[in-house]
Amino acid sequence: MATIRLGDEAPNFTAQTSEGEINFHEWLGDSWGILFSHPADYTPVCTTELGTVSKYTEEFNKRNVKVMALSVDGLESHHGWIKDINETQNTTVNFPIIADEDGKVSELYDMIHPNADSKLTVRSVFVIGNDKKVKLIITYPASTGRNFDELLRVIDSLQLTAYHKVATPANWKHGEDVVISPAISTEDAKGIFTKGVNEIKPYLRMTPQPNLD
Ligand code: BEZ
């Protein structure tokens, strides 16, 4: 297993999933992607997480993001558990869950942290750009359910950087001013960011979020 770092190409794989056999890169196509692991099927925190993700479908679609989950449980287990998620979370799971029984994908993405648990995957999240490069890696322990609003916030930030060459400041939220890249001179910035450039310091220039009407 090689360490995966930001900027690396997301390793490709073919895996059995609740929606059939999938080649990861082919499935991603031109979309952005989220690959996220959870420790086990039929567990409470995971049940709430997968229900929440399925309810965010419209938000992921708006951002051109496809979602794939993973645990080391098998397909039969996944199918039974999906019924429980749909029932208890009042939703319809509509993304593939990898049945990584042989641990091939978990190993590839370093999702098992033996000092936390020798067999089960931790709560890993990989955000992959539409260039197949890894843009974000976060890891939570089994006992903490993830904040998927934060994940959407980070995807918005990543896409602002990819499409508009801006960064986002601490605690930034959609609609707030963003940071102009230090690589752009203030003079050039005034031509690019027509909504205005606020030069607080030569290295600290803000502009209204560019992709809003
Ligand atoms: C859960 O999803 O609830 C869970 C899974 C493994 C360990 C602790 C909690």
PDB file of C-alpha atoms and ligand atoms in Angstrom:
ATOM      1  CA  MET A   1       0.000   0.000   0.000  1.00  0.00           C
ATOM      2  CA  ALA A   2       1.384   3.366  -1.048  1.00  0.00           C
ATOM      3  CA  THR A   3       0.405   6.434   0.949  1.00  0.00           C
ATOM      4  CA  ILE A   4      -2.214   8.508  -0.856  1.00  0.00           C
ATOM      5  CA  ARG A   5      -1.588  12.227  -0.713  1.00  0.00           C
ATOM      6  CA  LEU A   6      -3.414  15.310  -1.963  1.00  0.00           C
ATOM      7  CA  GLY A   7      -2.767  15.824  -5.656  1.00  0.00           C
ATOM      8  CA  ASP A   8      -2.181  12.105  -6.339  1.00  0.00           C
ATOM      9  CA  GLU A   9      -4.325  10.313  -8.882  1.00  0.00           C
ATOM     10  CA  ALA A  10      -7.046   8.406  -7.024  1.00  0.00           C
ATOM     11  CA  PRO A  11      -6.102   4.712  -7.341  1.00  0.00           C
ATOM     12  CA  ASN A  12      -8.406   2.856  -9.698  1.00  0.00           C
ATOM     13  CA  PHE A  13     -10.068  -0.455  -8.832  1.00  0.00           C
ATOM     14  CA  THR A  14     -12.874  -2.751  -9.889  1.00  0.00           C
ATOM     15  CA  ALA A  15     -15.156  -3.847  -7.070  1.00  0.00           C
ATOM     16  CA  GLN A  16     -18.429  -5.605  -6.342  1.00  0.00           C
ATOM     17  CA  THR A  17     -20.996  -3.107  -5.114  1.00  0.00           C
ATOM     18  CA  SER A  18     -24.667  -3.045  -4.182  1.00  0.00           C
ATOM     19  CA  GLU A  19     -25.243  -1.734  -7.737  1.00  0.00           C
ATOM     20  CA  GLY A  20     -23.130  -4.375  -9.529  1.00  0.00           C
ATOM     21  CA  GLU A  21     -19.477  -4.543 -10.532  1.00  0.00           C
ATOM     22  CA  ILE A  22     -17.980  -1.073 -10.938  1.00  0.00           C
ATOM     23  CA  ASN A  23     -14.700   0.185 -12.347  1.00  0.00           C
ATOM     24  CA  PHE A  24     -14.093   3.280 -10.251  1.00  0.00           C
ATOM     25  CA  HIS A  25     -12.577   5.557 -12.894  1.00  0.00           C
ATOM     26  CA  GLU A  26     -15.137   4.563 -15.534  1.00  0.00           C
ATOM     27  CA  TRP A  27     -17.946   5.137 -13.039  1.00  0.00           C
ATOM     28  CA  LEU A  28     -16.547   8.577 -12.125  1.00  0.00           C
ATOM     29  CA  GLY A  29     -16.455   9.639 -15.777  1.00  0.00           C
ATOM     30  CA  ASP A  30     -16.221  13.448 -15.833  1.00  0.00           C
ATOM     31  CA  SER A  31     -17.759  13.850 -12.384  1.00  0.00           C
ATOM     32  CA  TRP A  32     -16.236  14.729  -9.079  1.00  0.00           C
ATOM     33  CA  GLY A  33     -16.398  11.862  -6.584  1.00  0.00           C
ATOM     34  CA  ILE A  34     -16.621  10.995  -2.921  1.00  0.00           C
ATOM     35  CA  LEU A  35     -15.344   7.629  -1.734  1.00  0.00           C
ATOM     36  CA  PHE A  36     -16.138   7.084   1.925  1.00  0.00           C
ATOM     37  CA  SER A  37     -15.798   4.115   4.236  1.00  0.00           C
ATOM     38  CA  HIS A  38     -17.746   3.134   7.330  1.00  0.00           C
ATOM     39  CA  PRO A  39     -16.892   0.474   9.909  1.00  0.00           C
ATOM     40  CA  ALA A  40     -19.737  -1.985   9.498  1.00  0.00           C
ATOM     41  CA  ASP A  41     -23.279  -2.609   8.247  1.00  0.00           C
ATOM     42  CA  TYR A  42     -26.130  -2.740  10.773  1.00  0.00           C
ATOM     43  CA  THR A  43     -24.489  -0.251  13.146  1.00  0.00           C
ATOM     44  CA  PRO A  44     -26.232   2.870  14.446  1.00  0.00           C
ATOM     45  CA  VAL A  45     -23.916   5.751  13.484  1.00  0.00           C
ATOM     46  CA  CYS A  46     -23.337   4.289  10.002  1.00  0.00           C
ATOM     47  CA  THR A  47     -27.083   3.904   9.497  1.00  0.00           C
ATOM     48  CA  THR A  48     -27.608   7.620  10.144  1.00  0.00           C
ATOM     49  CA  GLU A  49     -24.656   8.567   7.935  1.00  0.00           C
ATOM     50  CA  LEU A  50     -25.765   6.617   4.867  1.00  0.00           C
ATOM     51  CA  GLY A  51     -29.330   7.850   5.315  1.00  0.00           C
ATOM     52  CA  THR A  52     -28.059  11.436   5.467  1.00  0.00           C
ATOM     53  CA  VAL A  53     -25.921  11.019   2.352  1.00  0.00           C
ATOM     54  CA  SER A  54     -28.862   9.675   0.365  1.00  0.00           C
ATOM     55  CA  LYS A  55     -30.947  12.694   1.418  1.00  0.00           C
ATOM     56  CA  TYR A  56     -28.214  15.009   0.077  1.00  0.00           C
ATOM     57  CA  THR A  57     -28.486  13.581  -3.458  1.00  0.00           C
ATOM     58  CA  GLU A  58     -29.756  16.855  -4.919  1.00  0.00           C
ATOM     59  CA  GLU A  59     -26.874  18.790  -3.309  1.00  0.00           C
ATOM     60  CA  PHE A  60     -24.305  16.339  -4.693  1.00  0.00           C
ATOM     61  CA  ASN A  61     -25.954  16.398  -8.139  1.00  0.00           C
ATOM     62  CA  LYS A  62     -25.851  20.230  -8.195  1.00  0.00           C
ATOM     63  CA  ARG A  63     -22.105  19.997  -7.670  1.00  0.00           C
ATOM     64  CA  ASN A  64     -21.613  17.171 -10.218  1.00  0.00           C
ATOM     65  CA  VAL A  65     -20.424  14.817  -7.444  1.00  0.00           C
ATOM     66  CA  LYS A  66     -20.959  11.031  -7.442  1.00  0.00           C
ATOM     67  CA  VAL A  67     -20.861   9.172  -4.144  1.00  0.00           C
ATOM     68  CA  MET A  68     -19.631   5.663  -3.355  1.00  0.00           C
ATOM     69  CA  ALA A  69     -19.550   4.040   0.107  1.00  0.00           C
ATOM     70  CA  LEU A  70     -17.513   1.076   1.346  1.00  0.00           C
ATOM     71  CA  SER A  71     -17.427  -1.406   4.157  1.00  0.00           C
ATOM     72  CA  VAL A  72     -15.817  -4.818   4.531  1.00  0.00           C
ATOM     73  CA  ASP A  73     -19.223  -6.503   4.781  1.00  0.00           C
ATOM     74  CA  GLY A  74     -20.632  -8.603   1.926  1.00  0.00           C
ATOM     75  CA  LEU A  75     -23.299  -7.903  -0.682  1.00  0.00           C
ATOM     76  CA  GLU A  76     -26.076  -9.819   1.060  1.00  0.00           C
ATOM     77  CA  SER A  77     -25.445  -7.829   4.217  1.00  0.00           C
ATOM     78  CA  HIS A  78     -25.439  -4.548   2.249  1.00  0.00           C
ATOM     79  CA  HIS A  79     -28.764  -5.314   0.568  1.00  0.00           C
ATOM     80  CA  GLY A  80     -30.453  -6.196   3.861  1.00  0.00           C
ATOM     81  CA  TRP A  81     -29.015  -3.154   5.611  1.00  0.00           C
ATOM     82  CA  ILE A  82     -30.047  -0.792   2.788  1.00  0.00           C
ATOM     83  CA  LYS A  83     -33.665  -1.852   3.476  1.00  0.00           C
ATOM     84  CA  ASP A  84     -33.169  -0.908   7.136  1.00  0.00           C
ATOM     85  CA  ILE A  85     -31.591   2.446   6.231  1.00  0.00           C
ATOM     86  CA  ASN A  86     -34.465   3.263   3.896  1.00  0.00           C
ATOM     87  CA  GLU A  87     -36.995   2.311   6.538  1.00  0.00           C
ATOM     88  CA  THR A  88     -35.429   3.968   9.580  1.00  0.00           C
ATOM     89  CA  GLN A  89     -34.028   7.089   7.887  1.00  0.00           C
ATOM     90  CA  ASN A  90     -37.049   7.605   5.637  1.00  0.00           C
ATOM     91  CA  THR A  91     -35.015   7.687   2.447  1.00  0.00           C
ATOM     92  CA  THR A  92     -33.877   5.620  -0.533  1.00  0.00           C
ATOM     93  CA  VAL A  93     -30.185   4.770  -0.692  1.00  0.00           C
ATOM     94  CA  ASN A  94     -29.263   5.580  -4.269  1.00  0.00           C
ATOM     95  CA  PHE A  95     -25.482   5.208  -4.400  1.00  0.00           C
ATOM     96  CA  PRO A  96     -23.291   2.085  -4.600  1.00  0.00           C
ATOM     97  CA  ILE A  97     -21.799   0.502  -1.482  1.00  0.00           C
ATOM     98  CA  ILE A  98     -18.648  -1.531  -2.105  1.00  0.00           C
ATOM     99  CA  ALA A  99     -18.633  -5.008  -0.565  1.00  0.00           C
ATOM    100  CA  ASP A 100     -14.933  -5.052   0.263  1.00  0.00           C
ATOM    101  CA  GLU A 101     -14.831  -8.479   1.905  1.00  0.00           C
ATOM    102  CA  ASP A 102     -11.270  -9.171   0.771  1.00  0.00           C
ATOM    103  CA  GLY A 103     -10.142  -5.698   1.916  1.00  0.00           C
ATOM    104  CA  LYS A 104      -8.662  -4.894  -1.502  1.00  0.00           C
ATOM    105  CA  VAL A 105     -10.019  -1.343  -1.767  1.00  0.00           C
ATOM    106  CA  SER A 106      -9.603  -0.644   1.969  1.00  0.00           C
ATOM    107  CA  GLU A 107      -5.954  -1.608   1.640  1.00  0.00           C
ATOM    108  CA  LEU A 108      -5.503   0.499  -1.513  1.00  0.00           C
ATOM    109  CA  TYR A 109      -6.924   3.566   0.279  1.00  0.00           C
ATOM    110  CA  ASP A 110      -5.450   2.790   3.738  1.00  0.00           C
ATOM    111  CA  MET A 111      -8.893   2.704   5.352  1.00  0.00           C
ATOM    112  CA  ILE A 112      -8.010   0.179   8.064  1.00  0.00           C
ATOM    113  CA  HIS A 113      -6.062   1.720  10.930  1.00  0.00           C
ATOM    114  CA  PRO A 114      -4.975  -1.331  12.951  1.00  0.00           C
ATOM    115  CA  ASN A 115      -4.454   0.507  16.213  1.00  0.00           C
ATOM    116  CA  ALA A 116      -8.064   1.713  16.051  1.00  0.00           C
ATOM    117  CA  ASP A 117      -9.495  -1.618  14.850  1.00  0.00           C
ATOM    118  CA  SER A 118      -7.643  -4.532  13.271  1.00  0.00           C
ATOM    119  CA  LYS A 119     -10.425  -5.524  10.845  1.00  0.00           C
ATOM    120  CA  LEU A 120     -12.924  -2.708  10.354  1.00  0.00           C
ATOM    121  CA  THR A 121     -12.497   0.392   8.222  1.00  0.00           C
ATOM    122  CA  VAL A 122     -12.429   3.790   9.910  1.00  0.00           C
ATOM    123  CA  ARG A 123     -14.558   6.673   8.595  1.00  0.00           C
ATOM    124  CA  SER A 124     -12.355   7.790   5.696  1.00  0.00           C
ATOM    125  CA  VAL A 125     -13.446  10.357   3.116  1.00  0.00           C
ATOM    126  CA  PHE A 126     -11.710  11.013  -0.181  1.00  0.00           C
ATOM    127  CA  VAL A 127     -12.929  13.814  -2.436  1.00  0.00           C
ATOM    128  CA  ILE A 128     -11.750  13.298  -5.999  1.00  0.00           C
ATOM    129  CA  GLY A 129     -11.774  16.038  -8.617  1.00  0.00           C
ATOM    130  CA  ASN A 130     -13.048  15.642 -12.165  1.00  0.00           C
ATOM    131  CA  ASP A 131      -9.357  15.299 -13.097  1.00  0.00           C
ATOM    132  CA  LYS A 132      -9.276  12.100 -10.911  1.00  0.00           C
ATOM    133  CA  LYS A 133      -6.882  13.794  -8.485  1.00  0.00           C
ATOM    134  CA  VAL A 134      -7.364  13.492  -4.729  1.00  0.00           C
ATOM    135  CA  LYS A 135      -8.491  16.903  -3.416  1.00  0.00           C
ATOM    136  CA  LEU A 136      -9.360  16.148   0.210  1.00  0.00           C
ATOM    137  CA  ILE A 137      -8.699  13.395   2.732  1.00  0.00           C
ATOM    138  CA  ILE A 138     -10.382  13.304   6.114  1.00  0.00           C
ATOM    139  CA  THR A 139     -10.517  10.536   8.695  1.00  0.00           C
ATOM    140  CA  TYR A 140     -12.958  10.200  11.563  1.00  0.00           C
ATOM    141  CA  PRO A 141     -13.097   7.505  14.233  1.00  0.00           C
ATOM    142  CA  ALA A 142     -15.898   4.932  14.295  1.00  0.00           C
ATOM    143  CA  SER A 143     -17.651   6.690  17.166  1.00  0.00           C
ATOM    144  CA  THR A 144     -18.107  10.066  15.424  1.00  0.00           C
ATOM    145  CA  GLY A 145     -20.623  10.476  12.622  1.00  0.00           C
ATOM    146  CA  ARG A 146     -19.427  12.825   9.911  1.00  0.00           C
ATOM    147  CA  ASN A 147     -20.776  16.301   9.221  1.00  0.00           C
ATOM    148  CA  PHE A 148     -21.930  16.166   5.606  1.00  0.00           C
ATOM    149  CA  ASP A 149     -22.729  19.889   5.556  1.00  0.00           C
ATOM    150  CA  GLU A 150     -19.011  20.424   6.124  1.00  0.00           C
ATOM    151  CA  LEU A 151     -18.269  18.080   3.242  1.00  0.00           C
ATOM    152  CA  LEU A 152     -20.514  20.143   0.935  1.00  0.00           C
ATOM    153  CA  ARG A 153     -18.819  23.322   2.188  1.00  0.00           C
ATOM    154  CA  VAL A 154     -15.380  21.937   1.349  1.00  0.00           C
ATOM    155  CA  ILE A 155     -16.548  20.765  -2.091  1.00  0.00           C
ATOM    156  CA  ASP A 156     -17.849  24.299  -2.759  1.00  0.00           C
ATOM    157  CA  SER A 157     -14.449  25.660  -1.756  1.00  0.00           C
ATOM    158  CA  LEU A 158     -12.575  23.112  -3.905  1.00  0.00           C
ATOM    159  CA  GLN A 159     -14.763  23.924  -6.909  1.00  0.00           C
ATOM    160  CA  LEU A 160     -14.307  27.687  -6.418  1.00  0.00           C
ATOM    161  CA  THR A 161     -10.564  27.081  -6.527  1.00  0.00           C
ATOM    162  CA  ALA A 162     -10.811  24.797  -9.568  1.00  0.00           C
ATOM    163  CA  TYR A 163     -13.149  27.005 -11.596  1.00  0.00           C
ATOM    164  CA  HIS A 164     -12.564  30.564 -10.313  1.00  0.00           C
ATOM    165  CA  LYS A 165      -8.992  30.597  -8.926  1.00  0.00           C
ATOM    166  CA  VAL A 166     -10.029  31.761  -5.479  1.00  0.00           C
ATOM    167  CA  ALA A 167      -9.467  30.321  -2.009  1.00  0.00           C
ATOM    168  CA  THR A 168     -11.800  30.482   0.980  1.00  0.00           C
ATOM    169  CA  PRO A 169     -10.987  31.973   4.391  1.00  0.00           C
ATOM    170  CA  ALA A 170     -11.486  30.472   7.843  1.00  0.00           C
ATOM    171  CA  ASN A 171     -15.069  29.452   8.562  1.00  0.00           C
ATOM    172  CA  TRP A 172     -16.140  30.556   5.084  1.00  0.00           C
ATOM    173  CA  LYS A 173     -19.718  29.846   4.171  1.00  0.00           C
ATOM    174  CA  HIS A 174     -21.450  29.921   0.785  1.00  0.00           C
ATOM    175  CA  GLY A 175     -22.187  33.554  -0.143  1.00  0.00           C
ATOM    176  CA  GLU A 176     -19.352  35.135   1.830  1.00  0.00           C
ATOM    177  CA  ASP A 177     -16.331  36.911   0.369  1.00  0.00           C
ATOM    178  CA  VAL A 178     -13.447  34.763  -0.847  1.00  0.00           C
ATOM    179  CA  VAL A 179      -9.669  35.173  -0.988  1.00  0.00           C
ATOM    180  CA  ILE A 180      -7.824  36.050  -4.192  1.00  0.00           C
ATOM    181  CA  SER A 181      -4.909  33.721  -4.906  1.00  0.00           C
ATOM    182  CA  PRO A 182      -1.499  35.215  -4.004  1.00  0.00           C
ATOM    183  CA  ALA A 183      -0.373  34.172  -7.512  1.00  0.00           C
ATOM    184  CA  ILE A 184      -2.545  36.937  -9.037  1.00  0.00           C
ATOM    185  CA  SER A 185      -1.326  40.540  -8.812  1.00  0.00           C
ATOM    186  CA  THR A 186      -3.794  43.107  -7.462  1.00  0.00           C
ATOM    187  CA  GLU A 187      -3.746  44.876 -10.833  1.00  0.00           C
ATOM    188  CA  ASP A 188      -4.638  41.660 -12.682  1.00  0.00           C
ATOM    189  CA  ALA A 189      -7.186  40.796  -9.980  1.00  0.00           C
ATOM    190  CA  LYS A 190      -9.078  44.029 -10.697  1.00  0.00           C
ATOM    191  CA  GLY A 191      -9.536  42.882 -14.304  1.00  0.00           C
ATOM    192  CA  ILE A 192     -10.525  39.335 -13.360  1.00  0.00           C
ATOM    193  CA  PHE A 193     -12.783  39.907 -10.354  1.00  0.00           C
ATOM    194  CA  THR A 194     -15.184  42.507 -11.702  1.00  0.00           C
ATOM    195  CA  LYS A 195     -17.359  42.497  -8.565  1.00  0.00           C
ATOM    196  CA  GLY A 196     -14.537  44.310  -6.782  1.00  0.00           C
ATOM    197  CA  VAL A 197     -11.222  43.755  -5.062  1.00  0.00           C
ATOM    198  CA  ASN A 198     -10.740  44.737  -1.433  1.00  0.00           C
ATOM    199  CA  GLU A 199      -6.988  45.009  -0.748  1.00  0.00           C
ATOM    200  CA  ILE A 200      -6.639  44.769   3.032  1.00  0.00           C
ATOM    201  CA  LYS A 201      -2.901  44.044   2.674  1.00  0.00           C
ATOM    202  CA  PRO A 202      -0.956  43.452  -0.541  1.00  0.00           C
ATOM    203  CA  TYR A 203      -1.096  39.713   0.277  1.00  0.00           C
ATOM    204  CA  LEU A 204      -4.690  39.710   1.591  1.00  0.00           C
ATOM    205  CA  ARG A 205      -7.221  40.588  -1.080  1.00  0.00           C
ATOM    206  CA  MET A 206     -10.900  39.686  -0.881  1.00  0.00           C
ATOM    207  CA  THR A 207     -13.615  39.596  -3.531  1.00  0.00           C
ATOM    208  CA  PRO A 208     -17.300  38.663  -3.505  1.00  0.00           C
ATOM    209  CA  GLN A 209     -17.922  34.997  -4.294  1.00  0.00           C
ATOM    210  CA  PRO A 210     -17.559  34.969  -8.100  1.00  0.00           C
ATOM    211  CA  ASN A 211     -20.122  32.317  -9.049  1.00  0.00           C
ATOM    212  CA  LEU A 212     -23.170  34.085  -7.572  1.00  0.00           C
ATOM    213  CA  ASP A 213     -25.585  36.309  -9.524  1.00  0.00           C
TER     214      ASP A 213
HETATM  215  C1  BEZ B   1     -21.687   2.824  14.467  1.00  0.00           C
HETATM  216  O1  BEZ B   1     -21.816   2.986  13.255  1.00  0.00           O
HETATM  217  O2  BEZ B   1     -22.574   3.090  15.238  1.00  0.00           O
HETATM  218  C2  BEZ B   1     -20.417   2.284  15.048  1.00  0.00           C
HETATM  219  C3  BEZ B   1     -19.661   1.396  14.308  1.00  0.00           C
HETATM  220  C4  BEZ B   1     -18.508   0.887  14.855  1.00  0.00           C
HETATM  221  C5  BEZ B   1     -18.104   1.305  16.122  1.00  0.00           C
HETATM  222  C6  BEZ B   1     -18.852   2.220  16.826  1.00  0.00           C
HETATM  223  C7  BEZ B   1     -20.022   2.720  16.283  1.00  0.00           C
END
